[in-house]
PDB file of C-alpha atoms in Angstrom:
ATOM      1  CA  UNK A 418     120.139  84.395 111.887  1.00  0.00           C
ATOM      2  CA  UNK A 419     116.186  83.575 111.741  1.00  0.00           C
ATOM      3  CA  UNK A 420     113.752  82.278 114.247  1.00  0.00           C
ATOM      4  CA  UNK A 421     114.310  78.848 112.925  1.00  0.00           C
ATOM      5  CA  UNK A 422     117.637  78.609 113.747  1.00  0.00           C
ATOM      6  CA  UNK A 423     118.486  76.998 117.264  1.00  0.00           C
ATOM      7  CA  UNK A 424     119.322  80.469 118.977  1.00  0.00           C
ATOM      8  CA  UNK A 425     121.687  79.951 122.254  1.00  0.00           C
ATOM      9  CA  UNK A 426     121.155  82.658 125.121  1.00  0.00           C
ATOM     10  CA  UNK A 427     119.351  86.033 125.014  1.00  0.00           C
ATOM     11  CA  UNK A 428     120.212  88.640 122.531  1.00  0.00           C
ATOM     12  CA  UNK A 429     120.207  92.207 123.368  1.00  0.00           C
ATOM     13  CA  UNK A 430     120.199  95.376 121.224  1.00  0.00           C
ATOM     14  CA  UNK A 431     123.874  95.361 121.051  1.00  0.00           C
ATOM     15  CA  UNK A 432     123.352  92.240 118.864  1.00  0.00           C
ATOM     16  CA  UNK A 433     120.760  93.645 116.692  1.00  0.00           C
ATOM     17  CA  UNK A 434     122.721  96.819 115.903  1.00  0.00           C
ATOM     18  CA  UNK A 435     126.074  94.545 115.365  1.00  0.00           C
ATOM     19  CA  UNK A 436     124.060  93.032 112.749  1.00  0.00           C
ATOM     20  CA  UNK A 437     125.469  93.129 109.112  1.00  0.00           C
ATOM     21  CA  UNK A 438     123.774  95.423 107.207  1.00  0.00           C
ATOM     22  CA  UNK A 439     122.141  93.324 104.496  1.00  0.00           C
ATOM     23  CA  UNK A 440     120.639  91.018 107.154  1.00  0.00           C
ATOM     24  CA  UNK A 441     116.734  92.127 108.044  1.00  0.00           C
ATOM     25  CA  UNK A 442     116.010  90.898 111.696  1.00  0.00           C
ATOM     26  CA  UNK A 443     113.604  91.861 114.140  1.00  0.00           C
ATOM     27  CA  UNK A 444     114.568  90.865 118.119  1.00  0.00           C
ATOM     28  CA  UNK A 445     111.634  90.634 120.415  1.00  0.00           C
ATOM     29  CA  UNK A 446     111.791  89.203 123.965  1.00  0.00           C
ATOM     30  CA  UNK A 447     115.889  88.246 123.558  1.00  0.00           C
ATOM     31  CA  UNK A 448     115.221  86.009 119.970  1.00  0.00           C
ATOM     32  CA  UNK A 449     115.846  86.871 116.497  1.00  0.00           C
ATOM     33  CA  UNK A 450     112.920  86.158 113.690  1.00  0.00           C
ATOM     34  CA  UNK A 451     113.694  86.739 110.276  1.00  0.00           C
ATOM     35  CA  UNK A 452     112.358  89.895 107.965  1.00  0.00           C
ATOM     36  CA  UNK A 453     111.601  88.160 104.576  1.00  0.00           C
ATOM     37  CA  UNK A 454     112.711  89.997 101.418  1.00  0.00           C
ATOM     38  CA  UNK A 455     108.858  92.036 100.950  1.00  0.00           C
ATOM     39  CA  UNK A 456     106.845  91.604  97.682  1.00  0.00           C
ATOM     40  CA  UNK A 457     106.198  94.281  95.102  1.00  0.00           C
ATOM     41  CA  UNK A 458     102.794  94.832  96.528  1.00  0.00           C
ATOM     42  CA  UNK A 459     103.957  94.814  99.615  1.00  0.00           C
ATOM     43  CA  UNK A 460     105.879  97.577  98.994  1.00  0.00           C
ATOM     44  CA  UNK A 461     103.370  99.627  96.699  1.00  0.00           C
ATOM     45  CA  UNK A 462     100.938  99.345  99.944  1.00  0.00           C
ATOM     46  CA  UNK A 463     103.644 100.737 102.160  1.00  0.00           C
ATOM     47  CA  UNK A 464     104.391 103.614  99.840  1.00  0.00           C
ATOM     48  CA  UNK A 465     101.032 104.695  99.584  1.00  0.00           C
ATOM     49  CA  UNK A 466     100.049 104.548 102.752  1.00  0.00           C
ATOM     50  CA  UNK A 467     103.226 106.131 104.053  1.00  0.00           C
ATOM     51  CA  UNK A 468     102.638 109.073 101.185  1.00  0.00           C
ATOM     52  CA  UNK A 469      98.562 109.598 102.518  1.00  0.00           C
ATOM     53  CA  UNK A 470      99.695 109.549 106.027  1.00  0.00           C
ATOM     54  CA  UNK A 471     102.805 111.806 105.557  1.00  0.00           C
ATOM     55  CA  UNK A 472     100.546 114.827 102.898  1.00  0.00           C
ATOM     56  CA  UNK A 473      97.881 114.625 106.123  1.00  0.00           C
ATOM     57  CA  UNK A 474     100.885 116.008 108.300  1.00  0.00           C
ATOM     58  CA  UNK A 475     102.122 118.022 105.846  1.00  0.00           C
ATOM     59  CA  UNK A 476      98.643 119.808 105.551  1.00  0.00           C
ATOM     60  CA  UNK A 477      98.473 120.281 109.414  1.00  0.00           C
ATOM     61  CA  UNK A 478     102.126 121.104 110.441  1.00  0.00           C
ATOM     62  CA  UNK A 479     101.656 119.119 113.186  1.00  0.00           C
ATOM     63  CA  UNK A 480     104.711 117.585 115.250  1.00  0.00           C
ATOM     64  CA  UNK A 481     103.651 113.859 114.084  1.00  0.00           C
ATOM     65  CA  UNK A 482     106.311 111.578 111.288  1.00  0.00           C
ATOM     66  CA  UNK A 483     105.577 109.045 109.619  1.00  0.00           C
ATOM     67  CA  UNK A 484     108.944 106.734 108.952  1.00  0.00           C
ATOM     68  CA  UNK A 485     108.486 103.512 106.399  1.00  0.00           C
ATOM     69  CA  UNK A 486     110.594 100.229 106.973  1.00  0.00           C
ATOM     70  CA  UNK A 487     113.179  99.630 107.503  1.00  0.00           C
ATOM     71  CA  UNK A 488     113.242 102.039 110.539  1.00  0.00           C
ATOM     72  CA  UNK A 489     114.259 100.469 113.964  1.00  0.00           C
ATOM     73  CA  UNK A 490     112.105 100.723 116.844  1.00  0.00           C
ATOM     74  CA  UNK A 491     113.409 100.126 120.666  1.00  0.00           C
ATOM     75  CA  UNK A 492     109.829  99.197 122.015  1.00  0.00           C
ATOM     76  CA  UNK A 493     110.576  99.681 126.013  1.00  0.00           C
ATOM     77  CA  UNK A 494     112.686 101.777 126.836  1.00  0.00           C
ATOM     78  CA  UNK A 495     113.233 100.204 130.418  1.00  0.00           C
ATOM     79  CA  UNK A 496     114.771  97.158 127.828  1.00  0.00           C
ATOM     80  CA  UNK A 497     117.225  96.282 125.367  1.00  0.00           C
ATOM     81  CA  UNK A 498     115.514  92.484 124.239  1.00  0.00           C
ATOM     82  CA  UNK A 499     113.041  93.933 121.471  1.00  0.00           C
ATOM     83  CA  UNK A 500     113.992  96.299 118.301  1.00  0.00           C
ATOM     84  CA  UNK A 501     111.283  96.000 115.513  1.00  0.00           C
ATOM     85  CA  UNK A 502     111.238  97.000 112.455  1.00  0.00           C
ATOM     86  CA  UNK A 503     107.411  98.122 111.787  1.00  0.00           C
ATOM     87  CA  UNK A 504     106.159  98.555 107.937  1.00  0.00           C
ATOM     88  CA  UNK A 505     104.860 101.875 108.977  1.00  0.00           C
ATOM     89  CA  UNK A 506     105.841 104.238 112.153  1.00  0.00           C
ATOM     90  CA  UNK A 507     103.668 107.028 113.103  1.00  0.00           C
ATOM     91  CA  UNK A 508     105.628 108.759 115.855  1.00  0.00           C
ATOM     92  CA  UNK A 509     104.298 112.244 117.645  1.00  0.00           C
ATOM     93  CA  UNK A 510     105.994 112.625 120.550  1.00  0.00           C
ATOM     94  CA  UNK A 511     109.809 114.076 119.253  1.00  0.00           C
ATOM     95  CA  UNK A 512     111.254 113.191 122.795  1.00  0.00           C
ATOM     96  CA  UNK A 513     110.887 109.419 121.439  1.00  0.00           C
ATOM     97  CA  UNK A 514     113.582 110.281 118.000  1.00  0.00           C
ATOM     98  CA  UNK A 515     116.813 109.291 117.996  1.00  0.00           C
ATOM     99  CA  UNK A 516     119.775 108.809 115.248  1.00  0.00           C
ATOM    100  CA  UNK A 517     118.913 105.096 115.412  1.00  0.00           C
ATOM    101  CA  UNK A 518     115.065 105.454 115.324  1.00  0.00           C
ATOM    102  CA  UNK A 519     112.311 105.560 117.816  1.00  0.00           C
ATOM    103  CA  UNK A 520     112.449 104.543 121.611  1.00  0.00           C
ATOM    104  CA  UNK A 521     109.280 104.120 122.606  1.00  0.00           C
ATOM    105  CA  UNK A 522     105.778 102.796 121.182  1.00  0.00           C
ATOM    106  CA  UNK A 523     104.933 104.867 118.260  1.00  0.00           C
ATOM    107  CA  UNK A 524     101.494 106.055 118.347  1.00  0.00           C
ATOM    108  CA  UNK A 525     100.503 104.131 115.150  1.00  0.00           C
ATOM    109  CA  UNK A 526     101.683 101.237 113.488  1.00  0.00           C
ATOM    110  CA  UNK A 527     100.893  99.347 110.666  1.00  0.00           C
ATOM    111  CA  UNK A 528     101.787  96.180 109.931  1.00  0.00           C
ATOM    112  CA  UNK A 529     101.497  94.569 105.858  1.00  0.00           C
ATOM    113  CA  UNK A 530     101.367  90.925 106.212  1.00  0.00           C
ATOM    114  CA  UNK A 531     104.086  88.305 104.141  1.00  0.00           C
ATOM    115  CA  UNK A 532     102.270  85.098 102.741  1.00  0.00           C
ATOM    116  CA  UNK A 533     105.501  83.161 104.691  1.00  0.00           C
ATOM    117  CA  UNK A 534     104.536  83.993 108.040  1.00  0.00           C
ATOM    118  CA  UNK A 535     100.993  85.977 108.898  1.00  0.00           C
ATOM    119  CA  UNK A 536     100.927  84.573 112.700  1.00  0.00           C
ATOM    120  CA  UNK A 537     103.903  87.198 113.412  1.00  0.00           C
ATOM    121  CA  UNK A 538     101.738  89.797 113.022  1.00  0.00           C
ATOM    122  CA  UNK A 539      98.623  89.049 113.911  1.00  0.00           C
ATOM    123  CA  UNK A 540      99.430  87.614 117.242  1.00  0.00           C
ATOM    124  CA  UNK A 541     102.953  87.993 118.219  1.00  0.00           C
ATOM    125  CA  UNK A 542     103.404  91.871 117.567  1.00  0.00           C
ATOM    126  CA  UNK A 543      99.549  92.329 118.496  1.00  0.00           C
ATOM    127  CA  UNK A 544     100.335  91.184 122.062  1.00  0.00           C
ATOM    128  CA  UNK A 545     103.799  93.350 121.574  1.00  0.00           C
ATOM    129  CA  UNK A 546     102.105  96.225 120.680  1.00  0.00           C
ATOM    130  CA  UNK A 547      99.343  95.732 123.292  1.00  0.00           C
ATOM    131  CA  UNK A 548     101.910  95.233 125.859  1.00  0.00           C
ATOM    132  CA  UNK A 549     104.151  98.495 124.344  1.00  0.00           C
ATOM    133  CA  UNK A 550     101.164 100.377 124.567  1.00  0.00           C
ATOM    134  CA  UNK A 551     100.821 101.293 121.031  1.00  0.00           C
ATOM    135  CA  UNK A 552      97.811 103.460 120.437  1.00  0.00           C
ATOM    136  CA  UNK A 553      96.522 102.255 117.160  1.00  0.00           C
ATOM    137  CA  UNK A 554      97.920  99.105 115.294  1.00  0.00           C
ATOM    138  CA  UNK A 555      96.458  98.506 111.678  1.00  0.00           C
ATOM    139  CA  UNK A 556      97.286  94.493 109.857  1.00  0.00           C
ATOM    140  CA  UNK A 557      97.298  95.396 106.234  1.00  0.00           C
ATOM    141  CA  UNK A 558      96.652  91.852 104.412  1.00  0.00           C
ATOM    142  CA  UNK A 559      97.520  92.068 100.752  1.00  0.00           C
ATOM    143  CA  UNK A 560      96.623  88.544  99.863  1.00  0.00           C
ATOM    144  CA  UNK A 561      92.839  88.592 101.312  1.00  0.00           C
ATOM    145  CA  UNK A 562      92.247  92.286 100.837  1.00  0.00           C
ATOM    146  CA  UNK A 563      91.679  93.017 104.343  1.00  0.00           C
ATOM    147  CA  UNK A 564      92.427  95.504 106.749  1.00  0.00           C
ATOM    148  CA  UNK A 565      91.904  94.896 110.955  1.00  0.00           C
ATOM    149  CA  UNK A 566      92.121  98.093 112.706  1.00  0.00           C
ATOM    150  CA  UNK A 567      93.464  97.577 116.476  1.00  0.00           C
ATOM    151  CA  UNK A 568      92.437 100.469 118.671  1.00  0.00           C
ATOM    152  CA  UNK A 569      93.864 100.376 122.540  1.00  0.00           C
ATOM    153  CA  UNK A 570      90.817 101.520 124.766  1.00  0.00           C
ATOM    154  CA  UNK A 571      92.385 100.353 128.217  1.00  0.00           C
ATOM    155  CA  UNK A 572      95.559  99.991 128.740  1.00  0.00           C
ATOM    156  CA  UNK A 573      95.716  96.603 127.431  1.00  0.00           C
ATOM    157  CA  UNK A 574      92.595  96.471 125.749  1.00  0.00           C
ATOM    158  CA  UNK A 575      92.093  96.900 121.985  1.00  0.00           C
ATOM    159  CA  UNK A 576      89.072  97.383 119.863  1.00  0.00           C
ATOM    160  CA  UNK A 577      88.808  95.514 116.506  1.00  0.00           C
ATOM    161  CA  UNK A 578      87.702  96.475 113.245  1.00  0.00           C
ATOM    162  CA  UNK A 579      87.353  94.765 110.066  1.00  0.00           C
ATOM    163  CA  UNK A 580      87.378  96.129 106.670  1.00  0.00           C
ATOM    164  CA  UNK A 581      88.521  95.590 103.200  1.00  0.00           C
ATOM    165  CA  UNK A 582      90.535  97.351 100.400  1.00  0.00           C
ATOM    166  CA  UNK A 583      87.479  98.738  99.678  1.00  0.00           C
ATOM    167  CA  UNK A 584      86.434 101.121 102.686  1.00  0.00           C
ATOM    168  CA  UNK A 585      87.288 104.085 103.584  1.00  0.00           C
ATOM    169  CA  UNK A 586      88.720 104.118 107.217  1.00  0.00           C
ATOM    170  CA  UNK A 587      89.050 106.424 110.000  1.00  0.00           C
ATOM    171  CA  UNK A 588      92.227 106.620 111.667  1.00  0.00           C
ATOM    172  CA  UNK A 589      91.280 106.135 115.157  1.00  0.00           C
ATOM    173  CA  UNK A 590      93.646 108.258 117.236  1.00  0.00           C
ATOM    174  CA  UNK A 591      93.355 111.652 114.620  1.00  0.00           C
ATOM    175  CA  UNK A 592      90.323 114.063 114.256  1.00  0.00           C
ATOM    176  CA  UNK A 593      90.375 114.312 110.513  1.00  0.00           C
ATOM    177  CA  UNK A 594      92.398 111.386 109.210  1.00  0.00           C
ATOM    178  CA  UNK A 595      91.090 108.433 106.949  1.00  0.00           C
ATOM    179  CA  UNK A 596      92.558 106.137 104.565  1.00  0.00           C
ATOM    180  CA  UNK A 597      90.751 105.500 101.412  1.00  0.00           C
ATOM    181  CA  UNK A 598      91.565 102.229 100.394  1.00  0.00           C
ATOM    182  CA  UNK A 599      89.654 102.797  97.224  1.00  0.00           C
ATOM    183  CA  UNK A 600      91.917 105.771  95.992  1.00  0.00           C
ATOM    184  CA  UNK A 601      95.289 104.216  96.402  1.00  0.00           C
ATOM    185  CA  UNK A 602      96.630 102.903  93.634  1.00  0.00           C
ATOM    186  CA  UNK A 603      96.478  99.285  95.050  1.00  0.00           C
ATOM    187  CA  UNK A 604      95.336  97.310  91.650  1.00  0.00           C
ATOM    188  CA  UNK A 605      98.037  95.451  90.226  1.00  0.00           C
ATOM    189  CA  UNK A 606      99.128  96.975  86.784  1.00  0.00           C
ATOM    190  CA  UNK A 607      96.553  99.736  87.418  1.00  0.00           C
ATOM    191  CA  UNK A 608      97.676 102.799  85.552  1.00  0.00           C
ATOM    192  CA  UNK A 609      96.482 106.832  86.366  1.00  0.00           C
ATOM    193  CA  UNK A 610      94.188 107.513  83.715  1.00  0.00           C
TER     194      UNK A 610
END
């Protein structure tokens, strides 16, 4: 299945967790699109991130997770038409756990952009998240160094930032948390001297 196949009806969760198990989909509004296999730096971004983000809530012994794709994610509750798969979840409220993954927008999420298709992120699972109510949503892009912070002001408002692998960044929705861009070990080859 992919979202360039010629899909007949609506698909429902049911479908998405009947699924065979090597097969990476995401189902949003009823449709299946396609999770291409990720890229080495795609997954060196997601492990580093995922490792500052999860020491933070180590150090505070807070209630918030942090859970690294693939981890499924029933958006609405209210509906069974969108499971996503996020890069990164940052769940805080418990309640929203299950044995399958989270029900409910996460607080957080960060998305790290594939060459193949960059308008899935940037403005289908924006308007997703927007709609979800997703309190933060960061679009990691590997290729042009970049980093657009998302923060939800209104309830379907967010506020956009720009920055690069470069910056330092405040995590918009915690006290105390940034990202350093700078210190992860993002370089390709780059070795811990």
């Amino acid at each position: 299945m992919s979202g360039a196949w010629a899909q007949t009806g609506i698909y429902t969760e049911e479908d998405y967790y009947s699924l065979p198990e090597d097969v990476r989909e995401e189902l949003i509004d009823g449709r299946f699109y396609l999770q291409a296999a990720p890229s080495r730096m795609h997954q060196k971004i997601l492990m580093e991130i995922s490792a500052a983000i999860r020491d933070y809530f180590r150090s505070k012994d807070g209630p918030c997770e942090v859970y690294p794709a693939p981890f499924a994610v029933k958006l609405f509750e209210e509906s069974d038409r969108t499971v996503v798969e996020p890069d990164i979840s940052v769940i805080c409220d418990p309640g929203k756990l299950t044995d399958r993954g989270c029900t409910g927008a996460p607080d957080w999420i960060i998305e790290i952009v594939s060459p193949g298709n960059p308008g899935h992120d940037y403005v289908r699972k924006l308007n997703l998240y927007t709609d979800a109510g997703v309190r933060e949503y960061w679009i990691v892009n590997p290729m042009d160094r970049s980093v657009y912070v998302y923060l939800l002001e209104k309830e379907d408002k967010f506020r956009t930032t720009a920055y690069t692998f470069r910056d330092k960044i405040k995590v918009g929705i915690y006290e105390d948390l940034w990202i350093d861009f700078r210190e992860l070990e993002l370089q390709a080859g780059r070795k811990k001297s």
